[in-house]
mmCIF file of C-alpha atoms in Angstrom:
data_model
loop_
_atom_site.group_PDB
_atom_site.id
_atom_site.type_symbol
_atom_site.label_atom_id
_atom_site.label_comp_id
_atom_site.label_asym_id
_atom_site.label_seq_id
_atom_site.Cartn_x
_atom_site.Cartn_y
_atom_site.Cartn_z
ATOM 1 C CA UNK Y 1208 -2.879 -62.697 -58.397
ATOM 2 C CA UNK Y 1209 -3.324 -66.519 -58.055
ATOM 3 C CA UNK Y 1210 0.306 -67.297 -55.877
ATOM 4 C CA UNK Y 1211 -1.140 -66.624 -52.483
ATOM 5 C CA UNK Y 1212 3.253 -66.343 -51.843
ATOM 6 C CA UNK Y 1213 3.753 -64.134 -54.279
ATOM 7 C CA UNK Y 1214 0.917 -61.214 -53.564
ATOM 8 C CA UNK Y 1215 2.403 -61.918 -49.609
ATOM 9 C CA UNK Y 1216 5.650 -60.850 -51.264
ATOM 10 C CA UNK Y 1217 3.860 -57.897 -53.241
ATOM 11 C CA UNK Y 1218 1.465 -56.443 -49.760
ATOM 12 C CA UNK Y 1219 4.730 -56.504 -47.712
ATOM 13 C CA UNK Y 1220 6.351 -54.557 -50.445
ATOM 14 C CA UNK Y 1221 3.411 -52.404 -51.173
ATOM 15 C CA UNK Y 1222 2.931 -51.624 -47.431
ATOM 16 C CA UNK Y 1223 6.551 -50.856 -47.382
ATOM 17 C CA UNK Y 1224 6.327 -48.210 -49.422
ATOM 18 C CA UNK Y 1225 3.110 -46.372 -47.734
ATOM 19 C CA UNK Y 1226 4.519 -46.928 -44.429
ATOM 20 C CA UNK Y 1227 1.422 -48.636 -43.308
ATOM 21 C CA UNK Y 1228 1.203 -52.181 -42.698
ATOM 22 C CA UNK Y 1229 -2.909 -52.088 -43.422
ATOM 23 C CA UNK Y 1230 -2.431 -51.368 -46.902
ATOM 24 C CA UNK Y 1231 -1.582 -54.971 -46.691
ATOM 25 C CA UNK Y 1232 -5.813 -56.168 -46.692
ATOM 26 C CA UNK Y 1233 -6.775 -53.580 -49.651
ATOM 27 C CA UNK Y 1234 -7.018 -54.675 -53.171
ATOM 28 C CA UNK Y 1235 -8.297 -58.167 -52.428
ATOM 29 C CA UNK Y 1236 -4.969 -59.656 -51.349
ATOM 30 C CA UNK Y 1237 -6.501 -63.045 -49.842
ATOM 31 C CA UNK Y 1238 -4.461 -65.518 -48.792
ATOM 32 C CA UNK Y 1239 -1.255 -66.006 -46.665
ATOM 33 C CA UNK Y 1240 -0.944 -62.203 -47.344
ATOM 34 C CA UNK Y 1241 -4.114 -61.259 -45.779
ATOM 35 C CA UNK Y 1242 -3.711 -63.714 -42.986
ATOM 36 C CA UNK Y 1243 0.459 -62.593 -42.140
ATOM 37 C CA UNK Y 1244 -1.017 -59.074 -42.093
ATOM 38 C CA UNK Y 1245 -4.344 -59.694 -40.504
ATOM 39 C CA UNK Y 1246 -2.419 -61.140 -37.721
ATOM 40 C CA UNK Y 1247 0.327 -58.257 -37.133
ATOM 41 C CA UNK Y 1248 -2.557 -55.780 -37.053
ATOM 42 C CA UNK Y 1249 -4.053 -58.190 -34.379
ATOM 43 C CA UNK Y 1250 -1.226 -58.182 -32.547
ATOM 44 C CA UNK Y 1251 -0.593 -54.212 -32.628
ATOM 45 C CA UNK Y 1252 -3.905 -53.554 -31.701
ATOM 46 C CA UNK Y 1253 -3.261 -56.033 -28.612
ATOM 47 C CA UNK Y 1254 -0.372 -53.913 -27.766
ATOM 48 C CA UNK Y 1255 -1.897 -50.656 -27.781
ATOM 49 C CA UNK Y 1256 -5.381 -52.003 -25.550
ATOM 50 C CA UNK Y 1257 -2.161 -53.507 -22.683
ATOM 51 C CA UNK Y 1258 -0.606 -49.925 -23.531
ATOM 52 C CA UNK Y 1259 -3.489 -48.247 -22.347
ATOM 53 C CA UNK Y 1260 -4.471 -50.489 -19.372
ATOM 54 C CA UNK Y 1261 -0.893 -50.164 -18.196
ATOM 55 C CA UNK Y 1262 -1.272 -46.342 -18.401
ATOM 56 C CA UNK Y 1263 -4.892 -46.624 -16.764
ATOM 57 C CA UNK Y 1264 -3.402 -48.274 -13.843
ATOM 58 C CA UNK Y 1265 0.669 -46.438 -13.283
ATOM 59 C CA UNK Y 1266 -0.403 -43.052 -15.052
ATOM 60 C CA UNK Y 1267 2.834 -43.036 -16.416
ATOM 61 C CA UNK Y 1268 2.966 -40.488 -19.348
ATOM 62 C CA UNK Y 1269 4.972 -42.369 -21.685
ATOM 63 C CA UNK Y 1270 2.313 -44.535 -22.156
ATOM 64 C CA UNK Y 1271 -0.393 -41.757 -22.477
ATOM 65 C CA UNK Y 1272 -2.458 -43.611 -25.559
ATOM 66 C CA UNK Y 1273 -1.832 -40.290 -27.224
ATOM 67 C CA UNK Y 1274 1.493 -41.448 -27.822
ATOM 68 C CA UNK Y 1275 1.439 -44.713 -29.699
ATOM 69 C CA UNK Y 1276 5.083 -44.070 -31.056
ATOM 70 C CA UNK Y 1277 5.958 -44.753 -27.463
ATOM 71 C CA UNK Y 1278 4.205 -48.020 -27.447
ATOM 72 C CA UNK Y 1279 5.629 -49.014 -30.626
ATOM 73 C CA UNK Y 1280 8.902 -48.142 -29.288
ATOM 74 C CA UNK Y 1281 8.341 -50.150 -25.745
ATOM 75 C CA UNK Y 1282 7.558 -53.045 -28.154
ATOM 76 C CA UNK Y 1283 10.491 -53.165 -30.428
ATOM 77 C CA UNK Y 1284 12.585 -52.606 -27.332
ATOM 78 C CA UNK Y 1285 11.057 -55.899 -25.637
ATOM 79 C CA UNK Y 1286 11.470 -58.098 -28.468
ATOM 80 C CA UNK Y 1287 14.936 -56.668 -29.033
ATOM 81 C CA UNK Y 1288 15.730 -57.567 -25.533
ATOM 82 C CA UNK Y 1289 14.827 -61.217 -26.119
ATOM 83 C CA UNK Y 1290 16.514 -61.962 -29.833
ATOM 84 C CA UNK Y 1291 19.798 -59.581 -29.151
ATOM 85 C CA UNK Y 1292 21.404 -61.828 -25.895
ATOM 86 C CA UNK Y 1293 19.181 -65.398 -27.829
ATOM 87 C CA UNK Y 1294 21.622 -64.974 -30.624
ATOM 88 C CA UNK Y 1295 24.549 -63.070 -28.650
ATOM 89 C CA UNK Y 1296 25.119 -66.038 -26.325
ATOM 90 C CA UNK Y 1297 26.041 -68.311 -29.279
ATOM 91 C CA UNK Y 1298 28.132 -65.697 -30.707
ATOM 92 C CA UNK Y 1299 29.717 -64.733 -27.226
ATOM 93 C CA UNK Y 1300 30.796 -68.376 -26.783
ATOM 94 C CA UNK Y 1301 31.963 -68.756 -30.544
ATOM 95 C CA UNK Y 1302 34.255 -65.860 -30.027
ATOM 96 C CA UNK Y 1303 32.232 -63.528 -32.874
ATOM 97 C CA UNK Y 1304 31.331 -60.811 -30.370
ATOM 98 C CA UNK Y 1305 32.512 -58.594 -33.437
ATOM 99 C CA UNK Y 1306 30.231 -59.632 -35.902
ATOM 100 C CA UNK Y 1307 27.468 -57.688 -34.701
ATOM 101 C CA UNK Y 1308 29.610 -54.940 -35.602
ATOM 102 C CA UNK Y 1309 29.888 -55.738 -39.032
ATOM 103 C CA UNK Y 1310 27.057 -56.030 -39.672
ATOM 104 C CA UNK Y 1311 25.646 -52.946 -38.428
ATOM 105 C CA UNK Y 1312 27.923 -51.360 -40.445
ATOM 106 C CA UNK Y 1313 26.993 -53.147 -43.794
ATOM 107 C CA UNK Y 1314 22.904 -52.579 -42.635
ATOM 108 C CA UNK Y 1315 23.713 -49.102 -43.092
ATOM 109 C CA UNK Y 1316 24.378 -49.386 -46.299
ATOM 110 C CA UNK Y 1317 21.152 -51.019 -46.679
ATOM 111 C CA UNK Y 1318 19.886 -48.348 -45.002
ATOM 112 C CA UNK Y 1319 21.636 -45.615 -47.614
ATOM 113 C CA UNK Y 1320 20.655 -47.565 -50.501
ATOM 114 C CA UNK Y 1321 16.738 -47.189 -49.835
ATOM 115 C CA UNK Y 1322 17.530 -43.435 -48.978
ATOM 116 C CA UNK Y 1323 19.274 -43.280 -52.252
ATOM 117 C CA UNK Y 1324 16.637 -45.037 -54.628
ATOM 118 C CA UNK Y 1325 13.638 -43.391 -52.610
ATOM 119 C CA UNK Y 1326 15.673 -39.443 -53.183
ATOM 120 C CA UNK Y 1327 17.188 -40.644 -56.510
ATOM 121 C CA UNK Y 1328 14.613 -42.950 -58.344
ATOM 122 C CA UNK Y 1329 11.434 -42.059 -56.295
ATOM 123 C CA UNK Y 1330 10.961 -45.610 -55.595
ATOM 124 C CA UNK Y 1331 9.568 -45.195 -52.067
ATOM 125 C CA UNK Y 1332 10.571 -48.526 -50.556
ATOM 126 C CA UNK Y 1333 11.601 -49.012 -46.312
ATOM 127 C CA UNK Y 1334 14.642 -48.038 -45.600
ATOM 128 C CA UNK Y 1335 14.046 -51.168 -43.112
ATOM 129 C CA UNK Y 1336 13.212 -53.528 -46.003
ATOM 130 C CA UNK Y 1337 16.207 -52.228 -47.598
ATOM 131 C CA UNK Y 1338 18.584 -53.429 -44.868
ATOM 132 C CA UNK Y 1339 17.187 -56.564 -43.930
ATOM 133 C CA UNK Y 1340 18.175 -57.539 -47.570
ATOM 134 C CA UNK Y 1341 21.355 -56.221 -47.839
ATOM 135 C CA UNK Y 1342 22.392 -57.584 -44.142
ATOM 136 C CA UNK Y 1343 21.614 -60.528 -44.819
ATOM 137 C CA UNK Y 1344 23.547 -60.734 -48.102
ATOM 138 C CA UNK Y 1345 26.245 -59.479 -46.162
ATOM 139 C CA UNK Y 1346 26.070 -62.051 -43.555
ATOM 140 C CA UNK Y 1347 26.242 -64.635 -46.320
ATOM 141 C CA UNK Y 1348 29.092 -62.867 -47.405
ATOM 142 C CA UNK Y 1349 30.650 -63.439 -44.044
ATOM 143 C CA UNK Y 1350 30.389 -66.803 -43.811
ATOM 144 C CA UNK Y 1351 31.249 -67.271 -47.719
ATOM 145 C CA UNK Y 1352 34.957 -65.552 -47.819
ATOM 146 C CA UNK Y 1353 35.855 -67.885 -44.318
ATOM 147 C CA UNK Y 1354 34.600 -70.869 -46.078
ATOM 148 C CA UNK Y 1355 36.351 -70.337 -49.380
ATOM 149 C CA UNK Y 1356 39.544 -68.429 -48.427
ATOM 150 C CA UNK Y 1357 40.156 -70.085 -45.405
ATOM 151 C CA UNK Y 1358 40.738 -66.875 -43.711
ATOM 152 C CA UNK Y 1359 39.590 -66.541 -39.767
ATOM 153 C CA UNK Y 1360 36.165 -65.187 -38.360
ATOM 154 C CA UNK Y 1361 37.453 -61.702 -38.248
ATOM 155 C CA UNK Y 1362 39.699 -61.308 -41.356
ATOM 156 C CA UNK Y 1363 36.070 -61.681 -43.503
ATOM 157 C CA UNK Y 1364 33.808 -59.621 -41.267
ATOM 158 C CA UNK Y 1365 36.607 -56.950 -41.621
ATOM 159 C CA UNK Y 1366 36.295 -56.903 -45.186
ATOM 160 C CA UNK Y 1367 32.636 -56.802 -45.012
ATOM 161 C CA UNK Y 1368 32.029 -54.291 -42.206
ATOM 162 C CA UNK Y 1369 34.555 -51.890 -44.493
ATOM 163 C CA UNK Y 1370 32.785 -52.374 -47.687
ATOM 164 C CA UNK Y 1371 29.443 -51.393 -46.209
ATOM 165 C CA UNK Y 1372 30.406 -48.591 -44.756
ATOM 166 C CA UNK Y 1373 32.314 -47.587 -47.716
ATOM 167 C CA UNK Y 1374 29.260 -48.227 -49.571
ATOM 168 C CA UNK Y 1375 26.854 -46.818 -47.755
ATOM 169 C CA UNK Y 1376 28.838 -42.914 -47.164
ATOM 170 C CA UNK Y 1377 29.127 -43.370 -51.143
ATOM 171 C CA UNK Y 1378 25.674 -42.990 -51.718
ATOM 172 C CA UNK Y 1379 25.238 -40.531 -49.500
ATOM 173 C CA UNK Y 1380 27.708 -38.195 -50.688
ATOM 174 C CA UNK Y 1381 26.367 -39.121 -54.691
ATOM 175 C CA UNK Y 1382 22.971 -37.245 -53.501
ATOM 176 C CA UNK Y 1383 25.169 -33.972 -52.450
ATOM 177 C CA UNK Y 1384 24.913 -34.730 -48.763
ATOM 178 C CA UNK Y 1385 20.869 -34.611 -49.271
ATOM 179 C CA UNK Y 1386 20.815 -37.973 -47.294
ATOM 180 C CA UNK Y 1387 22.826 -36.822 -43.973
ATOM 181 C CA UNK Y 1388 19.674 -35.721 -42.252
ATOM 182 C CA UNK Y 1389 17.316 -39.013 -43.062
ATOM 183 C CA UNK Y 1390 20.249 -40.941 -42.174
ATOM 184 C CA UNK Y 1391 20.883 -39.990 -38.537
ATOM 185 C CA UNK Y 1392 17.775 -41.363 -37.061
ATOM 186 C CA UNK Y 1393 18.982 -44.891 -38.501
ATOM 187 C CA UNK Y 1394 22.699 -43.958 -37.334
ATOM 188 C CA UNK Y 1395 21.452 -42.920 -33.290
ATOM 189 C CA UNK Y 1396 17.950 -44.866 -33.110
ATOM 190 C CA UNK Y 1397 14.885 -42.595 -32.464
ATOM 191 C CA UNK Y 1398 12.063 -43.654 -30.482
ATOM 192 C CA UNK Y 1399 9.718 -41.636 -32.497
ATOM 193 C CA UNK Y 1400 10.393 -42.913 -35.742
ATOM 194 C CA UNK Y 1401 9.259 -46.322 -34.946
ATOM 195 C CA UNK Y 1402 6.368 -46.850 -37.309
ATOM 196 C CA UNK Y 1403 3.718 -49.300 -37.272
ATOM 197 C CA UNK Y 1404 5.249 -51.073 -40.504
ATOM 198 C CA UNK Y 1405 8.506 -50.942 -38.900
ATOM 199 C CA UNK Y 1406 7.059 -52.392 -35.707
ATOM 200 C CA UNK Y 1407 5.225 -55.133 -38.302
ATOM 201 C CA UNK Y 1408 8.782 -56.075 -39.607
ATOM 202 C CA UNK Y 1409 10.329 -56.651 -36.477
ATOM 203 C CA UNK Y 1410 7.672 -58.631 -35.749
ATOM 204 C CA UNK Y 1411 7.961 -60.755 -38.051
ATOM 205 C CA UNK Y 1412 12.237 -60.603 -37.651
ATOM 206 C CA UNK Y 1413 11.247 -61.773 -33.859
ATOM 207 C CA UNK Y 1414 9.239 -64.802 -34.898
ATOM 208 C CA UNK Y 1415 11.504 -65.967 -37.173
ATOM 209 C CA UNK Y 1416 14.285 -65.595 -34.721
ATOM 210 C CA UNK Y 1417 12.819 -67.411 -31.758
ATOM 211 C CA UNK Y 1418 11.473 -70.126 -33.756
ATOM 212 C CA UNK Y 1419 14.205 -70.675 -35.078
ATOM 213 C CA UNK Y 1420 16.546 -71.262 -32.245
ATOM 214 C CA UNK Y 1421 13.752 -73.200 -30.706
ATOM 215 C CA UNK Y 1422 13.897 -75.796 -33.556
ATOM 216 C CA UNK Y 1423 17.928 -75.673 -33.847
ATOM 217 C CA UNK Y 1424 18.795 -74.965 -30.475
ATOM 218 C CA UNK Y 1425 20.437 -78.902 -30.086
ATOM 219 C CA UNK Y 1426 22.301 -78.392 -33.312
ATOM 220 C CA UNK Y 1427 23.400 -74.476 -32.692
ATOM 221 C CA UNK Y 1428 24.612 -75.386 -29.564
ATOM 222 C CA UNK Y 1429 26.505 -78.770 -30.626
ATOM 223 C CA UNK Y 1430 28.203 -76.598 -33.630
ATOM 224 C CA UNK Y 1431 28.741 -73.679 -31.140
ATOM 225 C CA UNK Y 1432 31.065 -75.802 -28.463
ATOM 226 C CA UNK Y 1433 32.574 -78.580 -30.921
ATOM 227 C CA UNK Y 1434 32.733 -77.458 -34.264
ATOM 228 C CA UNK Y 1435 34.646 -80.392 -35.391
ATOM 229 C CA UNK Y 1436 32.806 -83.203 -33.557
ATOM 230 C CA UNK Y 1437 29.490 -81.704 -34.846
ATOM 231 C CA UNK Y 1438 31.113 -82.143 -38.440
ATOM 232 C CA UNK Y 1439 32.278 -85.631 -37.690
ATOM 233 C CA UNK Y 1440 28.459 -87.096 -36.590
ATOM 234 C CA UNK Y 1441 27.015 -85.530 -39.806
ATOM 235 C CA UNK Y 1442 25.967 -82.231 -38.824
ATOM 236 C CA UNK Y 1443 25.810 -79.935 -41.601
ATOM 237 C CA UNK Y 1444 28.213 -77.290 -39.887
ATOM 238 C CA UNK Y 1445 28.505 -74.682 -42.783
ATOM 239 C CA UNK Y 1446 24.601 -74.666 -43.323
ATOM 240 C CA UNK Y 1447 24.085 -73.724 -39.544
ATOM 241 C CA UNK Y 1448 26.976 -71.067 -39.683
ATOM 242 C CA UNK Y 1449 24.829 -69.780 -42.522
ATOM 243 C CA UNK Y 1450 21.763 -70.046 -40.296
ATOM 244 C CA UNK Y 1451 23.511 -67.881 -37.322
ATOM 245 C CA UNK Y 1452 25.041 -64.910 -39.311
ATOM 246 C CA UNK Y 1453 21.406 -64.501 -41.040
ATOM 247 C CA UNK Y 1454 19.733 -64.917 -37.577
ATOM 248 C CA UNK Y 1455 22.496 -61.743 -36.515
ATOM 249 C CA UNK Y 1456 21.554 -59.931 -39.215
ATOM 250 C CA UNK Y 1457 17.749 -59.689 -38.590
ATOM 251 C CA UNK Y 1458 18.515 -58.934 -34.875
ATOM 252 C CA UNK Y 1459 20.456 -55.997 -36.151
ATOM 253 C CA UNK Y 1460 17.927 -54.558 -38.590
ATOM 254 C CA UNK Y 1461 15.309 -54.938 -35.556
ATOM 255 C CA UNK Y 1462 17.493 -53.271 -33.018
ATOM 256 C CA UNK Y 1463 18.653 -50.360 -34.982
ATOM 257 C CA UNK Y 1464 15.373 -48.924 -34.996
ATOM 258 C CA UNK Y 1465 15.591 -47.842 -31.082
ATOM 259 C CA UNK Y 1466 19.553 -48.557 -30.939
ATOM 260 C CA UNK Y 1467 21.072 -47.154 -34.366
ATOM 261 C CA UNK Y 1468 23.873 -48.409 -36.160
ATOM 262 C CA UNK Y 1469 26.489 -47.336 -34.128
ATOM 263 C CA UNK Y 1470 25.062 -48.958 -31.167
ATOM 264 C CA UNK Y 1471 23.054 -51.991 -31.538
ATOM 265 C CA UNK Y 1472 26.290 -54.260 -31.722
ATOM 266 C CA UNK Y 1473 26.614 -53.704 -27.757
ATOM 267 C CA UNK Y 1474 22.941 -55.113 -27.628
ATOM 268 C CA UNK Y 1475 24.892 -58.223 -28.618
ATOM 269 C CA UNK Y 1476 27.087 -58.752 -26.451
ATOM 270 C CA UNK Y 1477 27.217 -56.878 -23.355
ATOM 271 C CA UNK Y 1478 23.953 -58.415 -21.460
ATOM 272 C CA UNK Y 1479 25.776 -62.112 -22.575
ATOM 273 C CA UNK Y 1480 29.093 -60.776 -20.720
ATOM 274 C CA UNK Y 1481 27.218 -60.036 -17.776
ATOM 275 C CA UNK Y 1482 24.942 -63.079 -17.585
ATOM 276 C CA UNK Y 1483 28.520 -65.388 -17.951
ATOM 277 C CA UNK Y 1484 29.959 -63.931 -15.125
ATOM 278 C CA UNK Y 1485 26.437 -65.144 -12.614
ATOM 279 C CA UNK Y 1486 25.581 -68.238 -14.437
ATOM 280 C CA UNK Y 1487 26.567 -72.037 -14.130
ATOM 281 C CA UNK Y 1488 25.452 -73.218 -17.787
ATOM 282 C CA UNK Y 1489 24.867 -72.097 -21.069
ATOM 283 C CA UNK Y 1490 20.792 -72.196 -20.741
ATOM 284 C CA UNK Y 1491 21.104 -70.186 -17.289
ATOM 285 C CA UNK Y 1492 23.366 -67.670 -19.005
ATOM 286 C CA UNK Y 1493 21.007 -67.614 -21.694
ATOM 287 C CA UNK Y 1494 17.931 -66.542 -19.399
ATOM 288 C CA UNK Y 1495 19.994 -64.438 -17.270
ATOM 289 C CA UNK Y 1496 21.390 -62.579 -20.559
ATOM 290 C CA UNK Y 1497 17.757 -61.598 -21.420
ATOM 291 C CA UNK Y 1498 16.874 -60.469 -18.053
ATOM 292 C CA UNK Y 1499 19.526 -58.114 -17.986
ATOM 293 C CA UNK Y 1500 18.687 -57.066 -21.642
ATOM 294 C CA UNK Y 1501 15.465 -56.477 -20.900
ATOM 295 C CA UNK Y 1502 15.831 -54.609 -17.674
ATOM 296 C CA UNK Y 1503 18.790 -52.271 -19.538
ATOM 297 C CA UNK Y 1504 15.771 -51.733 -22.154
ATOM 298 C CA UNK Y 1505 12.910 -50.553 -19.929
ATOM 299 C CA UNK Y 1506 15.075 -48.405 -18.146
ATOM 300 C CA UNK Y 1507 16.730 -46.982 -20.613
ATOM 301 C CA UNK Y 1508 13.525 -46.025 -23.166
ATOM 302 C CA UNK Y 1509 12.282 -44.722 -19.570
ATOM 303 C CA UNK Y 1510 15.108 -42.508 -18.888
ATOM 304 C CA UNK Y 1511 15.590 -41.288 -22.904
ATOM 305 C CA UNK Y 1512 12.126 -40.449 -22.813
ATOM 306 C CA UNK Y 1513 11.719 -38.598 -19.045
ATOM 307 C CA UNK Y 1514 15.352 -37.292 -19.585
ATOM 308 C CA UNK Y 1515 15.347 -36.329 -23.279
ATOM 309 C CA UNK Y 1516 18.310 -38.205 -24.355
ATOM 310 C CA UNK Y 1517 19.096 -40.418 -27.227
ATOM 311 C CA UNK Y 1518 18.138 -44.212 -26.650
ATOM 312 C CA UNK Y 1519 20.256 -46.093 -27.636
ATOM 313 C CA UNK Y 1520 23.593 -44.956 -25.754
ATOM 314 C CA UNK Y 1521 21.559 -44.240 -22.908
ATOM 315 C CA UNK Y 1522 20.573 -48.437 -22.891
ATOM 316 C CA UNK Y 1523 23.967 -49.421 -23.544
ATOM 317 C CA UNK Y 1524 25.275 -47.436 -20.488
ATOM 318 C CA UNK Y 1525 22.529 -49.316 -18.077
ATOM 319 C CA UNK Y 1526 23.539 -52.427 -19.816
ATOM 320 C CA UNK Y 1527 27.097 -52.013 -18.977
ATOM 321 C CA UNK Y 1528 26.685 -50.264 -15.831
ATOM 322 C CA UNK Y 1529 24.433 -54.250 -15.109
ATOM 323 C CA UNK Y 1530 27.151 -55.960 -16.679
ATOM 324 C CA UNK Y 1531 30.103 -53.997 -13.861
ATOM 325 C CA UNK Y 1532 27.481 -55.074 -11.313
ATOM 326 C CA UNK Y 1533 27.088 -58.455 -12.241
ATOM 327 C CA UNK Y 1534 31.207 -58.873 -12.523
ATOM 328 C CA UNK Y 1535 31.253 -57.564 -9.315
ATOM 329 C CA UNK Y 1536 28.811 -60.251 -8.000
ATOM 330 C CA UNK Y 1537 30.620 -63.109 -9.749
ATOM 331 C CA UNK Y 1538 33.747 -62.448 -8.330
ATOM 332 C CA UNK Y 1539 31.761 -62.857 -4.609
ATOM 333 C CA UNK Y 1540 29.898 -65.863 -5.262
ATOM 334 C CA UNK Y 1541 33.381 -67.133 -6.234
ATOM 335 C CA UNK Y 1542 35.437 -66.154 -3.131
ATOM 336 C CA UNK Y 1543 32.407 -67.750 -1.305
ATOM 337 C CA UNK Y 1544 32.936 -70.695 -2.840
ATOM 338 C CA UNK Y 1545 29.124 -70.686 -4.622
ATOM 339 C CA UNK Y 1546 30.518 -71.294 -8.186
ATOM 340 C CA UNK Y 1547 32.479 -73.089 -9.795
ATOM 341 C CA UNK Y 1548 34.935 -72.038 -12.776
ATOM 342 C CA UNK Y 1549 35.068 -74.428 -15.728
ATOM 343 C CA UNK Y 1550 37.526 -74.718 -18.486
ATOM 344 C CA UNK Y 1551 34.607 -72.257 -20.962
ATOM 345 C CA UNK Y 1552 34.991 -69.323 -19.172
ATOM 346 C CA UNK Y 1553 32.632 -70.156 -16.483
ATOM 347 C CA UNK Y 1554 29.802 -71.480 -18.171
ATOM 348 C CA UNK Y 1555 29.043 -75.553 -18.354
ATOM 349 C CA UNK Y 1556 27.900 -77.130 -21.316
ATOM 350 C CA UNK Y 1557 24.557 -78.742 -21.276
ATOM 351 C CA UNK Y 1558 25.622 -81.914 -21.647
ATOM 352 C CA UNK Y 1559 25.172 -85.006 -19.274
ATOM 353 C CA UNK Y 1560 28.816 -85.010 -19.306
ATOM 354 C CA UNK Y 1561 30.239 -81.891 -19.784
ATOM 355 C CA UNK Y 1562 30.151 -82.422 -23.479
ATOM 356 C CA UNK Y 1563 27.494 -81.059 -25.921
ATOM 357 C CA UNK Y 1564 25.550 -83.881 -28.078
ATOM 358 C CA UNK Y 1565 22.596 -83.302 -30.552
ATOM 359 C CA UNK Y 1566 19.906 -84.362 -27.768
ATOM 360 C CA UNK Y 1567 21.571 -81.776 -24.944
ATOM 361 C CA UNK Y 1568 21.027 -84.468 -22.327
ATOM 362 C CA UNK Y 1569 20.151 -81.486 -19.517
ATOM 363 C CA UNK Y 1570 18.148 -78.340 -20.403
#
């Protein structure tokens, strides 16, 4: 294989399918291949050797190095914590709390459509690989229908969250029903499904999130606020609407695995509400959001694995039970006269002047 891109393309796919991301450095893949992989088996191994300090030193028994699914799991949780409320504070303030939603929805039938060819076809690929794809095509989708029908926000993601869900129980019931049981741990999140090739993909999702958003931040947050003046000084608006729906969709497939569909939308949106109601501007509400994410994550894998309940509802009612707490904390600081309410809901732009230009005159 000469294209160093193309056997990258062909290990990812290959490790997909065993479920093991070091099937990635057999067969004399060299390359960017060997070096993506090489590196996401560094940085597991990493994880496991803090794992096992951090159990050395609490003797917590979650983090017994006997159980490396919990590690995995404490992992995917953090990084989730970090890209859900990074990508769920533009969304918040774009009013497309909802699209997380959607999405979810149409990554399930990603989800059902590896089930289906792996059961149907034998084809063996990730179920994870499978909805990555198909949630981003369906983010694409999203942004496609408002663009060319002129239809609002949520008249398109309507369309799409009902197709994937229509999709996706269609498949299903095609195999006789064989698929219900495979597809509840991707429906309720369960910690002890997270493999180490699913942990390599969100990896790789988290990467490509952050950096992102640290490249685009000035133009995200220009298109986020004014739409219209960001058009008007030759911001390509559509392009970076394109860029934020496929952004959602990656934080989605990487959520679901501790979350599960029916959840992971809240991961969205609910730490963002809470940081808005403490915060004075959009980059304070955007550290505050992750904060809170991260704290509703480590106590909620704590509590789902000491009190043997699911994960992901168990996070989502810490997250809101921090998000009542935080209202209740904004509405003192503002009958004590320690913050101010501006015309966006509470939050100030980063702008010198209020405003929002490409340069984002104050951090």
């Amino acid at each position: 294989m000469s294209d160093p891109l193309t056997a990258a393309v062909l290990a990812w796919l290959l490790a997909a399918v065993d479920q093991s991301p070091a099937l990635a450095l057999q067969g004399g893949l060299g390359g960017v291949g060997e070096v993506v992989f090489g590196v996401l088996l560094w940085a597991l191994d990493q994880w496991y050797w803090l794992m096992d300090w951090a159990y050395y030193f609490t003797g917590l028994e979650m983090l017994d190095p006997r159980y490396r699914y919990m590690h995995r799991a404490l992992l995917v949780g953090l990084c989730v914590g970090v890209m859900a409320p990074l990508i769920g504070t533009f969304l918040v303030h774009r009013q497309l709390a909802l699209i997380g939603d959607a999405l979810a929805h149409t990554a399930f039938a990603g989800v059902a459509v590896g089930l289906f060819l792996n059961a149907v076809i034998d084809l063996g690929v990730s179920p994870y690989l499978t909805a990555v794809v198909v949630a981003m095509i369906a983010a694409l989708f999203i942004e496609l229908i408002s663009e060319t029908t002129d239809a609002y926000n949520d008249v398109s993601m309507a369309i799409v969250l009902s197709t994937g869900f229509a999709l996706g129980t269609t498949l299903i019931s095609l195999n006789a029903g064989g698929l219900a049981v495979g597809v509840n741990q991707y429906l309720f999140g369960n910690l002890s499904t997270v493999s180490p090739q699913s942990a390599g993909i969100l990896l790789v999702l988290f990467v490509v999130i952050v950096g992102t958003v640290a490249v685009t931040r000035n133009q995200l947050l220009y298109v986020t606020f004014d739409e219209t003046a960001a058009a008007v000084s030759g911001i390509p608006v559509n392009w970076y609407n394109r860029v934020m729906v496929m952004l959602t969709a990656m934080v989605v497939v990487g959520a679901m695995q501790i979350m599960g569909v029916i959840l992971v939308a809240a991961m969205l949106v609910v730490p963002v509400a809470g940081a808005t109601q403490v915060s004075r501007s959009f980059t304070e509400s955007l550290v505050v959001s992750v904060v809170l994410a991260e704290l509703a994550v480590l106590l909620g894998i704590g509590v789902a694995y000491y009190g043997g309940v699911t994960a992901g509802g168990i996070i989502v009612l810490i997250a809101v039970g921090i998000y009542v707490c935080a209202v209740a904390i904004g509405k003192l600081q503002s009958a004590r006269g320690e913050r101010e309410t501006s015309e966006m809901g509470g939050i100030e732009t980063d702008g010198a002047d209020g405003g929002i230009g490409t340069g984002c005159d104050r951090p």
